[in-house]
Amino acid sequence: MTEEVLVKDKDIVVPGETIATGMSFLPGKGTYRENDKIIAQKLGMISVEGKVIKLISLSGAYTPKLKDRVIARVVDVLMTGWRLEINSPYSSVLTLKDATSEFIPRGADLTQYFALGDYVVCQIVNVTSQKLIDVSMKGPGLRKIRGGRIITVSSQKVPRIIGKDGSMVSMVKQATGCNIIVGQNGLIWLDGTPEGEVTAVKAFKKIEEEAHLGGLTDRMAAWLEKETGVKVNPTAAPTEAPQGTEGEPHPHHFGGSQ
Amino acid sequence: MSYTKRLDGRGFEELRPMSAKVGIIPRADGSAMFQIGKTMAYCAVYGPRELHPKFLQNPETGIIRVNYNMMPFSGHGERVRPGGGRRSKEISMVMRNALLPVLDLKDYPNSVVDIFVELPQTDAGTRCAALCAASMALADAGIEMKDMVTAVATGRVEDKIVVDLNYYEDSHEDGADFPIALLPNSGKVTLMQMDGEMTKEQINECVKKAKEACKKIYEVQKAALKERFRSK
C-alpha cells in the first residue's frame, strides 16, 4: 500500500476516518493504528508534525492533569477538607493541609474557610488511575474568589483563550479593564465594570466559537477595538506579569497564526 | 402476488431523503439530529459524568446508558403511550449493545455516558435513525470512538428485498423487517435483528444492500459533523 497522508493539516476528521496509510507515520494523541492505517479516534482537527499525526479535540470534557490551575466550586464539606467540583467527570478533594497554613483545631467549622458554593482558584496536585483528584491552594495566585462573575467555556478552547504566553487574555484585560482568571477546566472569572464584564464575556464566547479558525488574534484585536474603543496591541507580549493569574499556556496550541 | 413498485415510488434500494445536523442542543455535551424520510431522531449525550447510585459504578470502565423514546404524538395518529415500555426498553438495550463496540471508556472509571434519543415523528426505522443520531452525538461530545455507527432497516416485502422500509412496508402482512447497524470503515456488524421470515439467500441480500446503503448514510453523518466546524 502507498504511504501517504490522506487529509490536509488542520482538516476536520470524524471517528473512524483513515488519516494516513503506511508504516512511516506514527499515531499520536486521538488516533490509533490498525494494520498499516492510522485512524481518527475522535472528532477533531488533524495536526501533522513530521512523522507524528495527532488529533486536536474540538469538544469533550475536561481531563484533569497534574499542575493544571483550575477554578473550582465547593460542593461538600468533608471531615478533613472540602469536595470541589472542577467541571470534569470527577470531583476533587481539597484537604486541610493543602488549603491553608493556619492551624485549624479538631472539630472546627470548616465552612468559615470555604462554604458551600464558594469558588476557589486551585491547582491539581495528584491524579490517580481511578481518577481520585487532589487539589491544593498553596501557591502564588491560588485563593478564594470574591466578587465578579464566573462563565464556563469549553475546556478544549482554553489554550486559544489564553493565547501564546497569555497574549489573548491580556488583550481582553487591556481592552475591558477587567481582572480575569482563566482556569484550565474552562471556568473563567471576571471582575470589572459592568460594561467591561459584558464585553469580556462576549469576547470569550467569540473566541470559543472561532477557536478552530486561523488568524484569531488579529481578528479579536480589531473586534475589541471596535467594541471598547481601546487600542490593543496583539503582537506585544504582556509587559507586566499579570498577577500570575492565568494558567500556564497550554503545551499544545491550536494550529493557525498566533 | 409480486411487489413490483414501492408504495412511495422509490427504487428498491433507494433510501428516503436524509438530513442531519450536529450540535442542536446547547446544554448537552454532544447532540445531533438525524432524519430519514418522516422518521426523525434527536439525540443528546451527557458525560462522561459521575454515576450515582454508587452500586452502578464499574471501577474498571465507564458505562453507557441509552434511553430511547418515541414521543406520544409520533407515529401514525394513534397515541403512543408515554414513558418506558417493553419495546422501548428492548430498543434501548440493543442500541447500547450496538454502540458499545466502538467506545472505549477505560479512561473514565466509575463514570457514565448518558445517551437520550427522542423521536418526535416516526415512520419505521426508528432504532436505525436513533443509532445514526446517537453516534453523531457521541462524536460531537468528543468521546473516543473507533468508528462511527451507521444503521439502516432492510427487509422483505412479498418477494422483494427493500432498503429503508417505511411504516406501510414495515407493517405489510407478508414481509420481514431486518434492521442492521454497521461500522462503515471496518464493515463490522453491531446490530442485527429480524422480525418475520426470510430465506438464507434473502438475508444475505439484505446484508449486502445494507452495506451499500450505510455508505450513503455515513456520508451524510460525516458531512454534518464536519459542518459543525466549518470556517464561517
mmCIF file of N, CA and C in Angstrom, chain A residues 7 12-18 30 32 34 37 39-44 57-63 83 85 88-91 129-131 156-157 209-210 212-213, chain B residues 22 29 47-50 58-60 104 106-111 136 139-148 185-186 188 218 221-222 225-226 228-232:
data_model
loop_
_atom_site.group_PDB
_atom_site.id
_atom_site.type_symbol
_atom_site.label_atom_id
_atom_site.label_comp_id
_atom_site.label_asym_id
_atom_site.label_seq_id
_atom_site.Cartn_x
_atom_site.Cartn_y
_atom_site.Cartn_z
ATOM 1 N N VAL A 7 -5.359 13.285 4.483
ATOM 2 C CA VAL A 7 -6.043 14.549 4.760
ATOM 3 C C VAL A 7 -5.002 15.659 4.870
ATOM 4 N N ILE A 12 -10.729 18.745 9.410
ATOM 5 C CA ILE A 12 -11.568 18.143 10.442
ATOM 6 C C ILE A 12 -11.820 16.687 10.040
ATOM 7 N N VAL A 13 -11.625 15.765 10.972
ATOM 8 C CA VAL A 13 -11.908 14.357 10.691
ATOM 9 C C VAL A 13 -12.933 13.829 11.687
ATOM 10 N N VAL A 14 -13.608 12.762 11.273
ATOM 11 C CA VAL A 14 -14.606 12.142 12.144
ATOM 12 C C VAL A 14 -14.046 10.793 12.620
ATOM 13 N N PRO A 15 -14.566 10.252 13.739
ATOM 14 C CA PRO A 15 -14.048 8.980 14.236
ATOM 15 C C PRO A 15 -14.134 7.899 13.161
ATOM 16 N N GLY A 16 -13.067 7.116 13.041
ATOM 17 C CA GLY A 16 -13.058 6.015 12.085
ATOM 18 C C GLY A 16 -12.485 6.392 10.739
ATOM 19 N N GLU A 17 -12.286 7.677 10.515
ATOM 20 C CA GLU A 17 -11.760 8.119 9.224
ATOM 21 C C GLU A 17 -10.268 7.795 9.130
ATOM 22 N N THR A 18 -9.838 7.260 7.991
ATOM 23 C CA THR A 18 -8.423 6.947 7.808
ATOM 24 C C THR A 18 -7.661 8.233 7.527
ATOM 25 N N GLY A 30 -5.226 10.864 20.143
ATOM 26 C CA GLY A 30 -6.511 10.904 19.451
ATOM 27 C C GLY A 30 -6.574 10.072 18.182
ATOM 28 N N TYR A 32 -5.370 6.056 16.296
ATOM 29 C CA TYR A 32 -4.864 4.716 16.569
ATOM 30 C C TYR A 32 -4.478 4.020 15.269
ATOM 31 N N GLU A 34 -4.390 0.704 12.864
ATOM 32 C CA GLU A 34 -4.945 -0.605 12.593
ATOM 33 C C GLU A 34 -4.274 -1.104 11.326
ATOM 34 N N LYS A 37 -2.879 1.365 8.703
ATOM 35 C CA LYS A 37 -3.615 2.622 8.606
ATOM 36 C C LYS A 37 -3.566 3.372 9.935
ATOM 37 N N ILE A 39 -5.917 5.831 12.057
ATOM 38 C CA ILE A 39 -7.340 6.140 12.039
ATOM 39 C C ILE A 39 -7.676 7.116 13.166
ATOM 40 N N ALA A 40 -8.586 8.041 12.868
ATOM 41 C CA ALA A 40 -9.006 9.022 13.875
ATOM 42 C C ALA A 40 -9.895 8.351 14.916
ATOM 43 N N GLN A 41 -9.708 8.761 16.165
ATOM 44 C CA GLN A 41 -10.472 8.167 17.254
ATOM 45 C C GLN A 41 -11.519 9.148 17.792
ATOM 46 N N LYS A 42 -11.487 10.363 17.285
ATOM 47 C CA LYS A 42 -12.353 11.407 17.809
ATOM 48 C C LYS A 42 -12.735 12.342 16.681
ATOM 49 N N LEU A 43 -13.691 13.199 16.974
ATOM 50 C CA LEU A 43 -13.971 14.318 16.081
ATOM 51 C C LEU A 43 -12.964 15.403 16.417
ATOM 52 N N GLY A 44 -12.196 15.841 15.449
ATOM 53 C CA GLY A 44 -11.200 16.861 15.767
ATOM 54 C C GLY A 44 -10.428 17.318 14.563
ATOM 55 N N SER A 57 -8.574 17.773 19.859
ATOM 56 C CA SER A 57 -10.007 17.730 20.174
ATOM 57 C C SER A 57 -10.619 19.101 20.038
ATOM 58 N N LEU A 58 -11.841 19.144 19.563
ATOM 59 C CA LEU A 58 -12.569 20.411 19.492
ATOM 60 C C LEU A 58 -13.726 20.416 20.476
ATOM 61 N N SER A 59 -14.005 19.272 21.069
ATOM 62 C CA SER A 59 -15.089 19.187 22.045
ATOM 63 C C SER A 59 -14.718 18.105 23.044
ATOM 64 N N GLY A 60 -15.494 18.018 24.092
ATOM 65 C CA GLY A 60 -15.245 16.973 25.070
ATOM 66 C C GLY A 60 -15.020 17.518 26.461
ATOM 67 N N ALA A 61 -15.096 16.611 27.425
ATOM 68 C CA ALA A 61 -14.995 17.004 28.826
ATOM 69 C C ALA A 61 -13.556 17.373 29.175
ATOM 70 N N TYR A 62 -13.397 18.113 30.253
ATOM 71 C CA TYR A 62 -12.075 18.463 30.750
ATOM 72 C C TYR A 62 -11.455 17.244 31.421
ATOM 73 N N THR A 63 -10.225 16.916 31.028
ATOM 74 C CA THR A 63 -9.492 15.826 31.676
ATOM 75 C C THR A 63 -8.496 16.444 32.640
ATOM 76 N N ARG A 83 -14.938 18.981 49.217
ATOM 77 C CA ARG A 83 -15.056 18.375 47.891
ATOM 78 C C ARG A 83 -15.338 19.503 46.902
ATOM 79 N N GLU A 85 -15.952 20.768 42.868
ATOM 80 C CA GLU A 85 -16.398 20.376 41.536
ATOM 81 C C GLU A 85 -15.543 21.145 40.535
ATOM 82 N N SER A 88 -15.378 18.565 35.449
ATOM 83 C CA SER A 88 -14.857 17.374 34.780
ATOM 84 C C SER A 88 -15.705 16.192 35.248
ATOM 85 N N PRO A 89 -15.504 14.989 34.670
ATOM 86 C CA PRO A 89 -16.309 13.865 35.132
ATOM 87 C C PRO A 89 -16.079 13.512 36.597
ATOM 88 N N TYR A 90 -14.998 13.973 37.164
ATOM 89 C CA TYR A 90 -14.686 13.602 38.543
ATOM 90 C C TYR A 90 -14.527 14.846 39.408
ATOM 91 N N SER A 91 -14.951 14.735 40.670
ATOM 92 C CA SER A 91 -14.756 15.857 41.582
ATOM 93 C C SER A 91 -13.413 15.683 42.296
ATOM 94 N N SER A 129 -5.040 6.630 39.030
ATOM 95 C CA SER A 129 -5.598 5.890 37.900
ATOM 96 C C SER A 129 -7.112 5.785 38.005
ATOM 97 N N GLN A 130 -7.626 5.796 39.220
ATOM 98 C CA GLN A 130 -9.078 5.743 39.396
ATOM 99 C C GLN A 130 -9.684 7.145 39.414
ATOM 100 N N LYS A 131 -8.880 8.110 39.018
ATOM 101 C CA LYS A 131 -9.324 9.494 38.879
ATOM 102 C C LYS A 131 -9.771 10.099 40.222
ATOM 103 N N GLN A 156 -11.569 22.633 25.934
ATOM 104 C CA GLN A 156 -10.684 22.413 24.780
ATOM 105 C C GLN A 156 -10.257 23.741 24.149
ATOM 106 N N LYS A 157 -11.026 24.798 24.435
ATOM 107 C CA LYS A 157 -10.738 26.082 23.806
ATOM 108 C C LYS A 157 -9.871 26.965 24.696
ATOM 109 N N GLU A 209 -16.178 30.271 19.844
ATOM 110 C CA GLU A 209 -16.814 29.871 18.586
ATOM 111 C C GLU A 209 -15.829 29.782 17.432
ATOM 112 N N GLU A 210 -14.816 30.629 17.467
ATOM 113 C CA GLU A 210 -13.923 30.706 16.305
ATOM 114 C C GLU A 210 -12.555 30.115 16.591
ATOM 115 N N HIS A 212 -11.173 27.316 16.193
ATOM 116 C CA HIS A 212 -10.519 26.439 15.233
ATOM 117 C C HIS A 212 -10.134 27.157 13.949
ATOM 118 N N LEU A 213 -10.412 28.451 13.864
ATOM 119 C CA LEU A 213 -10.096 29.188 12.647
ATOM 120 C C LEU A 213 -8.803 29.981 12.823
ATOM 121 N N VAL B 22 -25.605 18.561 13.604
ATOM 122 C CA VAL B 22 -24.899 18.275 14.859
ATOM 123 C C VAL B 22 -24.861 19.532 15.714
ATOM 124 N N ASP B 29 -23.586 17.840 26.204
ATOM 125 C CA ASP B 29 -22.167 17.776 25.854
ATOM 126 C C ASP B 29 -21.995 17.432 24.383
ATOM 127 N N GLY B 47 -21.923 13.628 29.396
ATOM 128 C CA GLY B 47 -20.876 12.872 30.065
ATOM 129 C C GLY B 47 -19.626 12.747 29.241
ATOM 130 N N PRO B 48 -18.639 11.993 29.707
ATOM 131 C CA PRO B 48 -18.684 11.172 30.912
ATOM 132 C C PRO B 48 -18.924 12.031 32.162
ATOM 133 N N ARG B 49 -19.735 11.518 33.051
ATOM 134 C CA ARG B 49 -20.010 12.247 34.277
ATOM 135 C C ARG B 49 -20.139 11.266 35.429
ATOM 136 N N GLU B 50 -20.155 11.822 36.635
ATOM 137 C CA GLU B 50 -20.217 10.973 37.825
ATOM 138 C C GLU B 50 -21.484 10.147 37.830
ATOM 139 N N ASN B 58 -18.720 1.057 37.773
ATOM 140 C CA ASN B 58 -17.781 -0.008 37.472
ATOM 141 C C ASN B 58 -16.377 0.579 37.585
ATOM 142 N N PRO B 59 -15.587 0.112 38.563
ATOM 143 C CA PRO B 59 -14.258 0.718 38.758
ATOM 144 C C PRO B 59 -13.285 0.412 37.621
ATOM 145 N N GLU B 60 -13.653 -0.497 36.715
ATOM 146 C CA GLU B 60 -12.745 -0.817 35.615
ATOM 147 C C GLU B 60 -12.976 0.044 34.377
ATOM 148 N N ASP B 104 -14.549 3.180 23.993
ATOM 149 C CA ASP B 104 -13.600 2.675 24.962
ATOM 150 C C ASP B 104 -13.593 3.664 26.122
ATOM 151 N N LYS B 106 -12.391 3.056 29.156
ATOM 152 C CA LYS B 106 -11.454 2.588 30.200
ATOM 153 C C LYS B 106 -10.809 3.754 30.954
ATOM 154 N N ASP B 107 -10.683 4.884 30.267
ATOM 155 C CA ASP B 107 -10.066 6.048 30.906
ATOM 156 C C ASP B 107 -11.027 6.782 31.825
ATOM 157 N N TYR B 108 -12.268 6.333 31.866
ATOM 158 C CA TYR B 108 -13.259 7.018 32.697
ATOM 159 C C TYR B 108 -13.906 6.053 33.685
ATOM 160 N N PRO B 109 -13.117 5.457 34.605
ATOM 161 C CA PRO B 109 -13.693 4.513 35.553
ATOM 162 C C PRO B 109 -14.784 5.172 36.404
ATOM 163 N N ASN B 110 -15.749 4.376 36.795
ATOM 164 C CA ASN B 110 -16.837 4.806 37.690
ATOM 165 C C ASN B 110 -17.743 5.877 37.100
ATOM 166 N N SER B 111 -17.593 6.165 35.804
ATOM 167 C CA SER B 111 -18.402 7.254 35.253
ATOM 168 C C SER B 111 -19.462 6.687 34.307
ATOM 169 N N MET B 136 -23.480 10.190 16.005
ATOM 170 C CA MET B 136 -23.045 11.558 15.710
ATOM 171 C C MET B 136 -22.933 12.382 16.987
ATOM 172 N N ALA B 139 -19.806 11.462 18.888
ATOM 173 C CA ALA B 139 -18.626 12.084 18.275
ATOM 174 C C ALA B 139 -18.575 13.561 18.632
ATOM 175 N N ASP B 140 -19.732 14.219 18.593
ATOM 176 C CA ASP B 140 -19.801 15.641 18.924
ATOM 177 C C ASP B 140 -19.405 15.880 20.375
ATOM 178 N N ALA B 141 -19.693 14.916 21.240
ATOM 179 C CA ALA B 141 -19.345 15.063 22.663
ATOM 180 C C ALA B 141 -17.853 14.857 22.904
ATOM 181 N N GLY B 142 -17.104 14.568 21.845
ATOM 182 C CA GLY B 142 -15.653 14.415 21.986
ATOM 183 C C GLY B 142 -15.245 13.119 22.644
ATOM 184 N N ILE B 143 -16.119 12.120 22.573
ATOM 185 C CA ILE B 143 -15.817 10.833 23.182
ATOM 186 C C ILE B 143 -15.031 9.983 22.193
ATOM 187 N N GLU B 144 -14.043 9.249 22.711
ATOM 188 C CA GLU B 144 -13.203 8.442 21.821
ATOM 189 C C GLU B 144 -13.998 7.279 21.253
ATOM 190 N N MET B 145 -13.963 7.159 19.928
ATOM 191 C CA MET B 145 -14.684 6.097 19.238
ATOM 192 C C MET B 145 -13.788 5.496 18.179
ATOM 193 N N LYS B 146 -13.863 4.170 18.020
ATOM 194 C CA LYS B 146 -13.054 3.519 16.986
ATOM 195 C C LYS B 146 -13.607 3.840 15.612
ATOM 196 N N ASP B 147 -14.907 4.003 15.522
ATOM 197 C CA ASP B 147 -15.562 4.181 14.242
ATOM 198 C C ASP B 147 -16.926 4.822 14.509
ATOM 199 N N MET B 148 -17.562 5.276 13.453
ATOM 200 C CA MET B 148 -18.945 5.725 13.593
ATOM 201 C C MET B 148 -19.852 4.493 13.558
ATOM 202 N N ASN B 185 -16.365 1.947 8.379
ATOM 203 C CA ASN B 185 -14.994 1.783 7.903
ATOM 204 C C ASN B 185 -14.503 0.348 8.004
ATOM 205 N N SER B 186 -14.875 -0.345 9.081
ATOM 206 C CA SER B 186 -14.399 -1.721 9.218
ATOM 207 C C SER B 186 -15.409 -2.726 8.670
ATOM 208 N N LYS B 188 -17.858 -4.017 10.202
ATOM 209 C CA LYS B 188 -18.371 -4.941 11.220
ATOM 210 C C LYS B 188 -19.832 -4.634 11.553
ATOM 211 N N TYR B 218 -23.361 7.158 5.953
ATOM 212 C CA TYR B 218 -22.099 7.605 6.537
ATOM 213 C C TYR B 218 -21.673 8.945 5.952
ATOM 214 N N GLN B 221 -23.634 11.607 7.645
ATOM 215 C CA GLN B 221 -23.146 11.830 9.008
ATOM 216 C C GLN B 221 -21.849 12.629 8.998
ATOM 217 N N LYS B 222 -20.943 12.216 8.111
ATOM 218 C CA LYS B 222 -19.636 12.840 8.031
ATOM 219 C C LYS B 222 -19.773 14.323 7.678
ATOM 220 N N LEU B 225 -21.049 16.311 10.658
ATOM 221 C CA LEU B 225 -20.042 16.515 11.703
ATOM 222 C C LEU B 225 -19.015 17.558 11.279
ATOM 223 N N LYS B 226 -18.631 17.509 10.012
ATOM 224 C CA LYS B 226 -17.638 18.473 9.535
ATOM 225 C C LYS B 226 -18.222 19.876 9.435
ATOM 226 N N ARG B 228 -20.085 21.240 11.459
ATOM 227 C CA ARG B 228 -20.049 21.856 12.789
ATOM 228 C C ARG B 228 -18.858 22.788 12.962
ATOM 229 N N PHE B 229 -17.749 22.443 12.311
ATOM 230 C CA PHE B 229 -16.540 23.246 12.483
ATOM 231 C C PHE B 229 -16.100 23.883 11.168
ATOM 232 N N ARG B 230 -17.063 24.086 10.306
ATOM 233 C CA ARG B 230 -16.760 24.736 9.035
ATOM 234 C C ARG B 230 -16.342 26.192 9.264
ATOM 235 N N SER B 231 -15.379 26.654 8.478
ATOM 236 C CA SER B 231 -14.976 28.060 8.571
ATOM 237 C C SER B 231 -16.148 28.938 8.183
ATOM 238 N N LYS B 232 -16.380 29.962 9.010
ATOM 239 C CA LYS B 232 -17.525 30.824 8.703
ATOM 240 C C LYS B 232 -17.131 31.886 7.692
#
